[in-house]
Amino acid sequence: MKHLQQILSQACDSVRKEIAIGKTANYIPALARINPNKFGAAIVTVEGEIFRYGDATEPFSIQSISKVFALTLALNKLGDQLWLRVGREPSGSAFNSIVQLEKELGIPRNPLINAGALAVTDVLLEKSSSDNCVSEILSFIQTLANDDTVKIDAEVAQSELNTAHRNISLAEFMKSFNNIRCDVSEVVKAYCHHCAISMNCEQLARSFLFLANEGKDPVTGKQVVSPQRARRINSIMMLCGHYDASGDFAFRVGLPGKSGVGGGIVAVVPNVAAITVWSPCLNSNGNSHAGTAALEAITQATRWNIL
Ligand code: GLU
């Protein structure tokens, strides 16, 4: 195999012409303003090697990628009891869909769609305040990234809160089934703030490395979750990490991954590496268009795909 830096650069160069395809997330005003020409990527291996491309060190809004960190913390808090509050099946619906919730009695299909992440946030919020809950998530991420400069973009958080009508509706609806226990406004506030965490490609790949290494941070040696839990989180990302385009992502890339409407995608290569790509223009499913294409090119060159 060629050197990884060469593979990363060639894969990203080959999709650069596609970075203007799609649209930045326009339903959150602060995200609609992002420069659509940004394009970065990073690979961090379990040996701790780092390879970068383009805007790899420029922070962006991680958005739904934060759902993986919240899920990890909620599993560490509740264990398998969490599955009474949220399912683990692909939704086949949009990230912010409300349709399944009524038929399925307020239990969201999985923790990586908005309804599921709101239920997970509610679990983290119990006996706490939204500020403490967000601090807990932020400090967990700082530890995983081994970087305490990771922070929340207050402007994005406020912008999302101002336009959170759909997320408030989802939370209120689940509350009617007693699947939101805390105050809805606190849950949505905590949720919008953890989605508004800002990180760069390198920090994100570094912070997902434990999922590539059976739950243990390979650099610090800290066991973050058990090997079984890491496998399960990866399975959920594989099946549900890209909303109703999760099948398409598995077909094209063949790795567990999670996307966010900030244009970032993190993918996990078990026992090898974590990869982040960032390109803000999204396809109609809310996933980065060029980012998906870059990951497809990387797995074609490395054959790291597990499917
Ligand atoms: N904060 C976003 C929302 O709730 C997350 C969506 C995403 O990244 O897919 O709408």
XYZ file of C-alpha atoms and ligand atoms in Angstrom:
317
model
C 0.000 0.000 0.000
C 1.186 3.557 -0.749
C 2.056 5.814 2.154
C -1.087 6.926 3.994
C -0.384 10.622 3.477
C -0.267 10.051 -0.258
C -3.474 8.020 -0.200
C -5.286 10.677 1.836
C -4.102 13.526 -0.385
C -4.914 11.724 -3.636
C -8.363 10.654 -2.397
C -9.216 14.205 -1.294
C -7.765 15.797 -4.437
C -9.900 13.460 -6.537
C -13.171 14.726 -5.002
C -12.283 18.421 -4.619
C -14.261 19.245 -7.755
C -17.389 18.076 -5.916
C -17.193 20.401 -2.904
C -19.780 22.831 -4.276
C -22.379 20.101 -4.823
C -25.206 20.325 -2.268
C -26.088 23.064 0.220
C -24.895 24.130 3.655
C -27.447 23.482 6.432
C -29.772 26.446 6.056
C -32.225 25.706 8.859
C -29.648 26.810 11.445
C -28.759 30.394 10.399
C -25.232 30.322 11.864
C -24.422 27.188 9.835
C -25.810 28.584 6.586
C -23.036 31.190 6.687
C -20.122 28.721 6.645
C -17.724 29.046 3.709
C -18.824 26.160 1.427
C -15.316 25.833 -0.021
C -13.783 24.517 3.185
C -12.452 21.003 2.877
C -10.365 19.121 5.412
C -9.560 15.569 6.427
C -7.467 13.727 8.982
C -6.534 10.129 9.688
C -5.312 9.208 13.181
C -4.052 5.643 13.493
C -4.181 3.451 16.589
C -0.388 3.794 16.647
C -0.932 7.535 17.136
C 0.240 8.653 13.688
C -1.613 11.666 12.244
C -2.148 12.507 8.573
C -3.828 15.752 7.528
C -5.307 17.299 4.403
C -6.525 20.826 3.624
C -8.465 22.526 6.425
C -7.794 19.665 8.867
C -7.016 21.957 11.777
C -9.868 24.433 11.342
C -12.709 23.945 13.847
C -16.263 23.365 12.606
C -19.591 22.573 14.250
C -19.705 18.842 15.005
C -23.535 18.816 15.224
C -24.896 15.265 15.235
C -21.467 13.721 15.682
C -21.900 14.769 19.334
C -24.676 12.152 19.558
C -22.015 9.420 19.640
C -20.311 11.003 22.665
C -23.657 11.503 24.433
C -24.608 7.880 23.699
C -21.295 6.622 25.084
C -21.799 8.575 28.315
C -25.431 7.457 28.662
C -24.430 3.804 28.176
C -21.737 4.228 30.810
C -24.402 5.702 33.108
C -27.387 3.378 32.505
C -25.905 0.304 30.818
C -28.449 -1.847 28.991
C -31.313 -0.024 30.751
C -30.799 2.666 28.117
C -32.439 0.374 25.553
C -35.747 0.777 27.397
C -35.678 4.451 26.396
C -34.332 4.262 22.841
C -34.147 1.562 20.155
C -31.240 0.399 18.016
C -32.833 -0.037 14.620
C -32.236 2.070 11.510
C -35.013 4.614 11.134
C -35.266 4.934 7.360
C -36.518 8.468 8.104
C -35.024 11.943 8.127
C -32.812 12.999 11.064
C -35.554 15.197 12.551
C -38.566 13.058 11.656
C -41.520 12.746 14.031
C -43.562 10.154 12.093
C -42.413 6.948 13.792
C -42.669 8.315 17.311
C -46.452 8.100 17.552
C -46.728 4.527 16.308
C -43.788 3.451 18.476
C -45.120 5.057 21.651
C -42.489 7.734 22.069
C -39.487 5.374 21.868
C -37.147 6.706 19.158
C -35.752 4.188 16.700
C -32.109 4.821 17.598
C -29.842 7.220 19.542
C -28.377 8.851 16.416
C -31.520 10.547 15.126
C -32.651 13.747 16.829
C -35.464 12.144 18.851
C -33.087 9.454 20.138
C -30.389 11.964 21.018
C -32.935 14.067 22.894
C -33.894 10.981 24.963
C -30.191 10.269 25.578
C -29.628 13.892 26.615
C -32.578 13.575 29.001
C -30.857 10.563 30.616
C -27.651 12.587 31.075
C -29.611 15.529 32.426
C -31.468 13.636 35.156
C -30.482 15.004 38.585
C -28.350 17.665 36.861
C -28.730 21.025 35.105
C -28.299 21.666 31.413
C -25.069 23.568 32.115
C -23.608 20.668 34.124
C -24.759 18.127 31.571
C -23.080 20.050 28.742
C -19.906 20.484 30.837
C -19.831 16.723 31.405
C -20.083 16.016 27.664
C -17.518 18.698 26.806
C -14.997 17.476 29.344
C -15.485 13.865 28.152
C -14.675 15.006 24.603
C -11.677 17.048 25.771
C -10.310 13.949 27.485
C -10.873 11.780 24.407
C -9.324 14.381 22.116
C -6.535 14.873 24.650
C -7.073 18.575 24.088
C -8.770 20.942 26.513
C -9.096 23.708 23.930
C -12.201 22.009 22.447
C -15.123 24.347 23.110
C -18.731 25.203 22.381
C -19.544 27.757 19.695
C -22.016 29.924 21.619
C -23.277 31.665 18.475
C -24.184 28.345 16.813
C -25.841 27.101 20.034
C -27.961 30.249 20.280
C -28.824 30.178 16.591
C -29.975 26.577 16.884
C -31.950 27.310 20.056
C -33.714 30.202 18.299
C -34.866 27.848 15.549
C -35.349 24.654 17.594
C -39.067 24.326 16.872
C -38.767 20.789 15.507
C -36.560 19.522 18.342
C -38.883 21.100 20.927
C -41.805 19.332 19.244
C -39.983 15.981 19.317
C -39.142 16.391 23.002
C -42.672 17.512 23.957
C -44.118 14.574 22.039
C -41.844 12.105 23.838
C -42.696 13.758 27.132
C -46.336 12.840 26.540
C -45.141 9.190 26.581
C -42.988 9.845 29.670
C -39.838 9.237 27.649
C -38.564 12.720 28.464
C -38.395 13.085 32.241
C -36.707 16.477 32.617
C -37.928 19.895 31.643
C -38.185 20.063 27.827
C -36.535 23.468 27.589
C -33.541 22.200 29.622
C -33.240 19.071 27.468
C -33.326 21.062 24.219
C -30.890 23.627 25.609
C -28.400 20.910 26.573
C -28.902 19.152 23.231
C -28.341 22.322 21.151
C -25.206 23.117 23.140
C -23.593 19.719 22.696
C -24.395 19.819 18.969
C -22.668 23.227 18.875
C -19.318 21.874 20.053
C -16.612 22.968 17.667
C -13.742 20.659 16.708
C -11.336 20.172 13.854
C -10.815 17.009 11.800
C -7.731 15.992 13.735
C -9.356 16.414 17.163
C -12.439 14.500 16.065
C -10.521 11.558 14.634
C -8.390 11.453 17.781
C -11.478 11.444 19.993
C -13.009 8.478 18.111
C -9.857 6.382 18.369
C -11.165 4.391 21.335
C -13.890 3.014 19.063
C -11.213 1.759 16.657
C -9.376 0.050 19.492
C -11.909 -2.093 21.361
C -12.936 0.713 23.677
C -9.438 1.643 24.858
C -7.693 4.903 23.992
C -4.552 3.460 22.372
C -2.449 6.514 23.164
C -3.246 7.001 26.871
C -4.150 3.351 27.566
C -7.418 4.436 29.241
C -10.304 1.967 28.832
C -13.208 4.259 27.902
C -15.814 1.517 27.342
C -15.658 -2.269 27.293
C -14.739 -3.986 23.990
C -18.327 -5.220 23.699
C -19.733 -1.712 24.166
C -17.341 -0.311 21.555
C -18.495 -2.986 19.080
C -22.113 -2.108 19.788
C -21.567 1.634 19.320
C -19.819 0.875 16.024
C -22.752 -1.338 14.958
C -25.197 1.461 15.687
C -23.085 3.894 13.665
C -22.911 1.421 10.794
C -26.688 0.977 10.701
C -27.917 4.406 11.792
C -25.061 6.931 11.468
C -26.348 8.624 8.307
C -30.101 8.788 8.869
C -32.068 7.462 5.898
C -28.882 7.310 3.835
C -27.158 4.876 6.227
C -27.541 2.040 3.710
C -26.021 4.148 0.962
C -23.074 5.111 3.178
C -22.441 1.452 4.091
C -22.692 0.521 0.412
C -20.203 3.186 -0.672
C -17.811 3.397 2.282
C -18.330 0.175 4.253
C -17.318 1.602 7.633
C -19.178 2.637 10.799
C -19.467 6.397 10.807
C -21.413 9.408 11.953
C -22.205 12.561 10.059
C -23.346 15.977 11.209
C -25.066 18.842 9.410
C -21.941 20.957 9.952
C -20.506 18.856 7.095
C -18.272 16.593 9.181
C -18.179 12.796 9.029
C -16.131 10.532 11.290
C -15.525 6.915 10.277
C -14.015 4.136 12.356
C -11.668 1.509 10.917
C -11.576 -1.200 13.598
C -8.042 -1.921 14.849
C -6.559 0.580 12.398
C -7.635 4.235 12.587
C -10.324 6.887 12.798
C -10.888 9.205 9.840
C -12.614 12.600 9.740
C -13.610 14.505 6.633
C -15.201 17.944 6.542
C -16.914 19.671 3.628
C -19.963 21.828 4.496
C -22.219 21.232 1.461
C -24.776 18.549 2.270
C -26.773 16.171 0.091
C -30.551 15.944 0.464
C -30.168 13.530 3.403
C -28.082 16.020 5.408
C -24.737 14.270 4.871
C -21.636 15.952 3.428
C -21.564 15.266 -0.293
C -17.819 15.598 -0.900
C -17.046 14.138 2.529
C -18.826 10.906 1.665
C -17.072 10.817 -1.707
C -13.689 11.352 -0.014
C -14.293 8.498 2.421
C -15.346 6.280 -0.460
C -12.103 7.114 -2.282
C -10.053 6.464 0.888
C -11.586 3.031 1.497
C -11.195 2.125 -2.160
C -7.492 2.905 -1.959
C -6.852 1.339 1.459
C -9.436 -1.483 1.340
C -10.146 -0.604 4.965
C -13.871 -1.156 4.443
C -15.241 -3.922 6.648
C -18.224 -4.696 4.393
N -28.260 20.005 15.840
C -28.823 19.447 14.641
C -30.342 19.366 14.761
O -30.826 19.006 15.757
C -28.214 18.111 14.431
C -28.621 17.494 13.139
C -27.486 16.820 12.432
O -26.317 17.143 12.548
O -27.802 15.903 11.661
O -31.065 19.674 13.885
